[in-house]
Tab-separated table of C-alpha atoms in Angstrom:
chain	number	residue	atom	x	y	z
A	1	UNK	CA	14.470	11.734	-10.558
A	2	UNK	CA	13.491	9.950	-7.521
A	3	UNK	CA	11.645	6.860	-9.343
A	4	UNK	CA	10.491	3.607	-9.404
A	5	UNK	CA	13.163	0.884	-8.851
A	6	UNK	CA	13.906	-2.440	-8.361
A	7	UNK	CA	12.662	-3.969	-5.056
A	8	UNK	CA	15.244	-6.033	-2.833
A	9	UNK	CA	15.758	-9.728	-2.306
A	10	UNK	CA	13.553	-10.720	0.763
A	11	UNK	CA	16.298	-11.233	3.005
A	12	UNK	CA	19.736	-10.042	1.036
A	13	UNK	CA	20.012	-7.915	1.174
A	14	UNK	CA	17.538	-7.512	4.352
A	15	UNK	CA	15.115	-4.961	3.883
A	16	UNK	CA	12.734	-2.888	3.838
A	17	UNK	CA	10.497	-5.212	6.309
A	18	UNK	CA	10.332	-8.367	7.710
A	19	UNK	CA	8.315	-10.427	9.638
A	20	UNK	CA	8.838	-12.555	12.696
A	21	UNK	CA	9.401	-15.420	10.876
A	22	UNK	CA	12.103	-13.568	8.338
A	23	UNK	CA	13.831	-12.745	11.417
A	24	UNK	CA	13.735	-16.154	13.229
A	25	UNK	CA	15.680	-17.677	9.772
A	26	UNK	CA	17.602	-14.834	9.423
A	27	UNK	CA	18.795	-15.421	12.995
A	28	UNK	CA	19.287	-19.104	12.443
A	29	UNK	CA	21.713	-18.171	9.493
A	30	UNK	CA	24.195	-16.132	11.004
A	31	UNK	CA	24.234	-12.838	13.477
A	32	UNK	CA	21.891	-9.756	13.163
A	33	UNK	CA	22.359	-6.800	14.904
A	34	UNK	CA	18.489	-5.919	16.655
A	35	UNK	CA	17.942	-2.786	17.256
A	36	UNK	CA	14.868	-1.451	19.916
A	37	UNK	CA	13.246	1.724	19.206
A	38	UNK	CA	11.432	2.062	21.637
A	39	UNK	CA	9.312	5.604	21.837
A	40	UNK	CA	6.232	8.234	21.852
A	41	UNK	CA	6.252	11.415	21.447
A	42	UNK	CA	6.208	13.650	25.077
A	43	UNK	CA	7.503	10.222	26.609
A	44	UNK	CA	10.209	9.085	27.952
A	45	UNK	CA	9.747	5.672	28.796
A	46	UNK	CA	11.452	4.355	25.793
A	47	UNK	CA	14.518	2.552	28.201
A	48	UNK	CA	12.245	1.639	30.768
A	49	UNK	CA	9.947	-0.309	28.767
A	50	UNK	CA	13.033	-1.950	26.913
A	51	UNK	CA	14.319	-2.960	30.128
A	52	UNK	CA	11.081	-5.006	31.135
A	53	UNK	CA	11.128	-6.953	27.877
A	54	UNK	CA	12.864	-6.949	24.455
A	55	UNK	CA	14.046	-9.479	22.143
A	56	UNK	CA	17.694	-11.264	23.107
A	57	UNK	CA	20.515	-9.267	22.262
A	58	UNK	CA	18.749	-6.302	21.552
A	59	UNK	CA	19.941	-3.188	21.838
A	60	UNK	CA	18.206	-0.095	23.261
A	61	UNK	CA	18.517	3.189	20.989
A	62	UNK	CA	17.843	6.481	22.310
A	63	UNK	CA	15.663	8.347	19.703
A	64	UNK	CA	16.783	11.541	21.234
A	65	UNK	CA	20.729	10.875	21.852
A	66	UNK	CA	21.565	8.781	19.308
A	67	UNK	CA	18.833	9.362	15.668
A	68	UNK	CA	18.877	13.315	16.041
A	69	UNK	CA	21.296	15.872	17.222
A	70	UNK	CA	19.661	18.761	18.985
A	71	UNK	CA	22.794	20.592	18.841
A	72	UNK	CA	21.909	21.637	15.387
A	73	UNK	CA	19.563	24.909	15.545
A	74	UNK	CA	18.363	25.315	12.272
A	75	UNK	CA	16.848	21.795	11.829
A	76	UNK	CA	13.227	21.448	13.358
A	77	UNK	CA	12.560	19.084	16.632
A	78	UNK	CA	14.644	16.120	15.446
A	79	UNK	CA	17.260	17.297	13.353
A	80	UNK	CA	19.914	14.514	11.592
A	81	UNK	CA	22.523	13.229	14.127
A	82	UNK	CA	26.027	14.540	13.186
A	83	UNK	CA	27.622	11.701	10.892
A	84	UNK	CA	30.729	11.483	13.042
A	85	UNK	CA	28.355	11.125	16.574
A	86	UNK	CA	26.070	8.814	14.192
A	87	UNK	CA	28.889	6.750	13.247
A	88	UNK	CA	30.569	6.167	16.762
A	89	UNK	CA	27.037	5.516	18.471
A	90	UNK	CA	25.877	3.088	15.967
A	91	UNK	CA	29.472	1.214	16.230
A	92	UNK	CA	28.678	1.258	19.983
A	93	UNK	CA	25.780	-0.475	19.617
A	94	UNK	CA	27.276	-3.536	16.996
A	95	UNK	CA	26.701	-1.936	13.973
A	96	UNK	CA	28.855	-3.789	11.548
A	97	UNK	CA	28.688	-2.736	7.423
A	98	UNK	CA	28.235	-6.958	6.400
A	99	UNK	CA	26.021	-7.743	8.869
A	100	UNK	CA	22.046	-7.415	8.925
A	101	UNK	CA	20.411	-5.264	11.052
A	102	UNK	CA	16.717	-5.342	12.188
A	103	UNK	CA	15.187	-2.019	14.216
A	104	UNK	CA	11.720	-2.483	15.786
A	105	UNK	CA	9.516	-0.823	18.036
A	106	UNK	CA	6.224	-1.499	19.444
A	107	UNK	CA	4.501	1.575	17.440
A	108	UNK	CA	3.539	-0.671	13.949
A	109	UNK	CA	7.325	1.101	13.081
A	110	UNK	CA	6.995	4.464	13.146
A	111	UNK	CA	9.335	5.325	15.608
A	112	UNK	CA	12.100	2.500	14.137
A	113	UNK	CA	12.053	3.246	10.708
A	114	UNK	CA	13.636	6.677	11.947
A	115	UNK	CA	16.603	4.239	12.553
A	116	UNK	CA	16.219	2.210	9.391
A	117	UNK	CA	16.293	5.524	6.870
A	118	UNK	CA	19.278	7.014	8.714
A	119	UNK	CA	20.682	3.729	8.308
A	120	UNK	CA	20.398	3.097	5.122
A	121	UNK	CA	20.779	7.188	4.278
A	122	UNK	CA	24.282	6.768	5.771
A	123	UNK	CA	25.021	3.686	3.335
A	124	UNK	CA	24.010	0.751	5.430
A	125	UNK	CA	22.872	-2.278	2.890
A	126	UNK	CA	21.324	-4.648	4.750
A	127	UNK	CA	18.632	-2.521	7.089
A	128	UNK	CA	15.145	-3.932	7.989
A	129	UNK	CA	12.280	-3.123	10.200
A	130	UNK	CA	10.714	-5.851	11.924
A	131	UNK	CA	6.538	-5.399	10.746
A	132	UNK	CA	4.715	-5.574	14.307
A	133	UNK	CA	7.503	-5.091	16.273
A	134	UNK	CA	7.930	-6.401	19.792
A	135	UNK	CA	4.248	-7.118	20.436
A	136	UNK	CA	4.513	-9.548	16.996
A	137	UNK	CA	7.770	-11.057	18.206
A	138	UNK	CA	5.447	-12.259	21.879
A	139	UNK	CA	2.039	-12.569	20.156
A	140	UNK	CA	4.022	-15.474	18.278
A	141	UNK	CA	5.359	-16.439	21.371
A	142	UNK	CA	9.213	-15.875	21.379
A	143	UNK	CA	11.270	-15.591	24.253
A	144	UNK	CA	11.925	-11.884	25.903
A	145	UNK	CA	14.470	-10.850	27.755
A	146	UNK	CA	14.322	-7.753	30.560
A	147	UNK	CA	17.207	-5.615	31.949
A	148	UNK	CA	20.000	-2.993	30.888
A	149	UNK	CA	20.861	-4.948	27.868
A	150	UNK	CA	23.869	-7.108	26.226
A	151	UNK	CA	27.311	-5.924	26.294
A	152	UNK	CA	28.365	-5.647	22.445
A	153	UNK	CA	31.034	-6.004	20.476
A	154	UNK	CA	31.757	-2.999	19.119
A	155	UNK	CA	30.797	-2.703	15.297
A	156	UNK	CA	33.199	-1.482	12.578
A	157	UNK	CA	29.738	0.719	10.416
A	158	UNK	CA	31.382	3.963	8.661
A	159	UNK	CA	28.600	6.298	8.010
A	160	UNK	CA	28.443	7.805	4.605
A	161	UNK	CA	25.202	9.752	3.888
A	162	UNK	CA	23.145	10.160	0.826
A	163	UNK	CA	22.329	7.233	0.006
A	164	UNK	CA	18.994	8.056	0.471
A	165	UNK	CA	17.249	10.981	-0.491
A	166	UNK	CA	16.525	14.210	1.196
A	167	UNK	CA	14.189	17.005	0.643
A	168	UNK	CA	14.771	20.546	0.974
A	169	UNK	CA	11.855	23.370	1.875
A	170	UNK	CA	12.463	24.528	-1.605
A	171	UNK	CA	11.485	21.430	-2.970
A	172	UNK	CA	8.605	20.892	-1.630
A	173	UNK	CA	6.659	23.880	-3.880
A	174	UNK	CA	8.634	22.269	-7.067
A	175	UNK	CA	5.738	20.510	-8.277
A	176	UNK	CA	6.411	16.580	-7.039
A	177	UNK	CA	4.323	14.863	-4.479
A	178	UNK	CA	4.366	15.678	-0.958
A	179	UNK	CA	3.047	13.824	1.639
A	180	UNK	CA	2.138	14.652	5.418
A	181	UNK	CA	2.505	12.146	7.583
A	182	UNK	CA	0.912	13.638	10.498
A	183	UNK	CA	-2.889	12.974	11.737
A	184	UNK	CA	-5.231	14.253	9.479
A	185	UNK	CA	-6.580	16.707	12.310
A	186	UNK	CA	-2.235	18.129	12.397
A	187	UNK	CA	-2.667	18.649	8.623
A	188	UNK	CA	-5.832	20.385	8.742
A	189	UNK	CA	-5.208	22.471	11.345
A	190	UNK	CA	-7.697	21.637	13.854
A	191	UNK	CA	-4.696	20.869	16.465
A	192	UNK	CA	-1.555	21.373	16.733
A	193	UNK	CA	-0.180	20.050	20.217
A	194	UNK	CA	3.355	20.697	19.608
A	195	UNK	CA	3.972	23.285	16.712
A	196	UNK	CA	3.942	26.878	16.859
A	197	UNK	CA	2.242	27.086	13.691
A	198	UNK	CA	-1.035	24.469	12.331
A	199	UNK	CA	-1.695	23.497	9.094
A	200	UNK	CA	0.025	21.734	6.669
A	201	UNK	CA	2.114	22.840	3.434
A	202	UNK	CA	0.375	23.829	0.487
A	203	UNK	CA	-0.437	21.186	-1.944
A	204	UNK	CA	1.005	18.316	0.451
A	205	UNK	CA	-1.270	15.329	0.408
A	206	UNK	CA	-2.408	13.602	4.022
A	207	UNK	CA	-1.071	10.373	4.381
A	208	UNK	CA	-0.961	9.603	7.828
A	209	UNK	CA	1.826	6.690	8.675
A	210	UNK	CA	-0.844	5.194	11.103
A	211	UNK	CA	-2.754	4.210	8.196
A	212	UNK	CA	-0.303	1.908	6.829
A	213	UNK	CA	-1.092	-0.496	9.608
A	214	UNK	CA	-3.822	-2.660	10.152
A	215	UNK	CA	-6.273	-3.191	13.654
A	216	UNK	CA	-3.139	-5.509	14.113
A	217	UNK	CA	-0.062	-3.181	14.343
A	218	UNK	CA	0.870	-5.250	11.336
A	219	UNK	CA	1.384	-3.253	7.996
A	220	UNK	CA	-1.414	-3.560	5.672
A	221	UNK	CA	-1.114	-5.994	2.599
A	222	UNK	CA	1.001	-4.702	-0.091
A	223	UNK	CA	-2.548	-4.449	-2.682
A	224	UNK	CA	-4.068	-2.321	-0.339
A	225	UNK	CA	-0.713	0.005	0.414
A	226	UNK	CA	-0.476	0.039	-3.453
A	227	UNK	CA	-4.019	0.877	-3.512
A	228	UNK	CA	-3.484	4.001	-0.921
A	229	UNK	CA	-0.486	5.272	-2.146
A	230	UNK	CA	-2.263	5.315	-5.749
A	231	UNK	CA	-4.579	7.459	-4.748
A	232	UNK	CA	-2.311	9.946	-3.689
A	233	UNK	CA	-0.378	9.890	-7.065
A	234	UNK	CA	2.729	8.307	-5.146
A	235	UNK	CA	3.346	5.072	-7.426
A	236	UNK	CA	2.700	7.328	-11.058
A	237	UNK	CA	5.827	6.396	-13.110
A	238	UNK	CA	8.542	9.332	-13.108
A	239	UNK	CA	7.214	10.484	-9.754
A	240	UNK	CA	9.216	13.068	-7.658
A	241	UNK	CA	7.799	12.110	-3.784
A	242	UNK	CA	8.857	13.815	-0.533
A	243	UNK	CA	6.973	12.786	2.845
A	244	UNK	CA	7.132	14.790	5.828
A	245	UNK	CA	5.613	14.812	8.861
A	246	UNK	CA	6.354	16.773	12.406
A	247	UNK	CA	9.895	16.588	13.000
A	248	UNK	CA	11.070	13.302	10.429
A	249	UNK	CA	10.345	10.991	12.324
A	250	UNK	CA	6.988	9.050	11.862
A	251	UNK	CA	7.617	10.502	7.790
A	252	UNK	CA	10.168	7.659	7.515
A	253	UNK	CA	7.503	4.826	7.630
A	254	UNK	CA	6.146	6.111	4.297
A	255	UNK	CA	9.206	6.243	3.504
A	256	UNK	CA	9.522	3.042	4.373
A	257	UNK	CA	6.413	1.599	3.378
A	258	UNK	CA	6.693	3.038	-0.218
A	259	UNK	CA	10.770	1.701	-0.626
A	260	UNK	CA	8.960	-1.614	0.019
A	261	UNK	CA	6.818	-1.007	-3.295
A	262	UNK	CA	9.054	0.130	-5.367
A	263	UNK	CA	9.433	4.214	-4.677
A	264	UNK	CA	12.629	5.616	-3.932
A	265	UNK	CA	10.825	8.981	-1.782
A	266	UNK	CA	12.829	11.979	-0.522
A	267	UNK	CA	12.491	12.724	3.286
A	268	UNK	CA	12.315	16.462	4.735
A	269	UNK	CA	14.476	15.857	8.274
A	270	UNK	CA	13.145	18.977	9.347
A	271	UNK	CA	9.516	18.459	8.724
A	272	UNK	CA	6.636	20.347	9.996
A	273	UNK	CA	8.697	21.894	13.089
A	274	UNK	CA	11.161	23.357	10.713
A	275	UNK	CA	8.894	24.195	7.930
A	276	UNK	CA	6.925	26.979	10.226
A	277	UNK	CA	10.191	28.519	12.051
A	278	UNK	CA	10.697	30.667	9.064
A	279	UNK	CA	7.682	32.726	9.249
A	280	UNK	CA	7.713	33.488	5.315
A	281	UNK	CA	6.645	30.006	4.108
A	282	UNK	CA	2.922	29.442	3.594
A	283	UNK	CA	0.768	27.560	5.330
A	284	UNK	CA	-2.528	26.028	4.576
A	285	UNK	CA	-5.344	24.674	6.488
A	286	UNK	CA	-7.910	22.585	6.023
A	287	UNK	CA	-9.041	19.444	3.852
A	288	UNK	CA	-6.444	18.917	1.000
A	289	UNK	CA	-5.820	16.246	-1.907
A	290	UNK	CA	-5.610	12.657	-0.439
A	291	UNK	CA	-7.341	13.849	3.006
A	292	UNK	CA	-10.325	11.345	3.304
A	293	UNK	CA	-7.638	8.319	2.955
């Protein structure tokens, strides 16, 4: 039963979010291991941008290379990185087990909390993403640094996954909650710019991730993401909730954002893109439960 439990200690263990200023005392209190997510979908600026500014001793992570393995074929656009590769990329990047890691992006999180759930899916403890992002960390008016990036000290982070939940496509017509946390003109099936297939899976709810941030890029308060996840019948005691979205990667913020009030959610890795490469699952289109929020 994936249900309601006990939130974390603001800062230990670290996680789910924190703001600029966590992170400044955090810093102040020993090392943390920052992680730069840096990346849209069709782009691939991600490095480039990284190298003209990111915080100081970040590290650049390739959402492509290093959070999926597209050697897998059976596992949508993104599918999850082999936990060996995982493991020895992470390491190469400083990941240590006992020391605090904080991913960011400069997309409100949805690209870095792809980081943060395979992170803490693979047993890290002490995993945050950094609400804002880079544009916070300026806007407050920290120092940047530009180029290629530290050289690290290797980390010593064994990967061991399930230690957060998955979803299968199986489970998705069980009966719990499912969210889509794609656009609400992906789920209806007005567009689809990247799928094969439009629509969304019947009975799934539309909960777009962009709607958990404010005009800002800052996540909305926590009474009015308790208020919208409500609505969708996310936060009813004994829930069963699984979020997906186009390819698991934006469906980790919701993941996110609901970890951060209190709901332990399953995430399909597959998503969308894997959902319509079998051609017998159904497909709906059109408004659904939860569409107008």
């Amino acid at each position: 039963m994936l249900s309601s439990h006990p939130g974390p200690a603001p800062l230990d263990p670290v996680g789910p979010v924190v703001t600029v200023a966590d992170l400044v005392a955090l810093r102040a209190a020993g090392p943390v291991t920052l992680l730069d997510v840096r990346w849209r979908l069709g782009a691939t600026d991600g490095f480039d941008r990284y190298a003209a500014g990111h915080l100081p001793g970040a590290s650049y992570v390739d959402m492509d290379a290093v959070l999926a393995d597209h050697a897998v074929v059976d596992g949508g656009r993104h599918p999850l990185p082999d936990v060996d590769l995982f493991g020895a990329a992470v390491r190469a990047l400083g990941v240590r087990r006992d020391t605090p890691v904080v991913c960011y992006d400069a997309a409100g999180g949805t690209s870095a909390a792809r980081a943060w759930w395979l992170l803490r899916h693979h047993g890290h403890e002490r995993v945050a993403v950094l609400d804002g992002g880079y544009p916070a960390w300026v806007a407050a008016g920290h120092e940047v640094e530009t180029g290629p990036g530290p050289e690290v000290e290797p980390g010593d982070f064994e990967p061991v996954p399930g230690a957060m939940p998955t979803a299968s496509p199986a489970d998705l017509l069980d009966g719990r909650v499912v969210l889509d946390a794609r656009p609400q003109e992906r789920y209806r099936g007005e567009v689809e710019p990247v799928d094969p297939v439009a629509g969304h899976v019947p009975g799934a709810r539309s909960a777009p991730a962009v709607a958990n941030l404010g005009e800002d890029g800052l996540l909305r308060p926590d009474e009015e993401l308790r208020a919208r996840y409500a609505g969708l019948g996310a936060l009813e005691e004994g829930a069963d909730v699984a979020v997906y979205c186009g390819s698991g990667i934006t469906a980790a913020h919701d993941v996110l954002v609901l970890e951060q009030l209190g709901v332990r959610a399953a995430l399909y890795p597959g998503s969308w893109s894997h959902w319509v490469s079998d051609p017998s699952r159904p497909v709906e289109t059109g408004p659904g439960p939860g569409d107008a929020r």
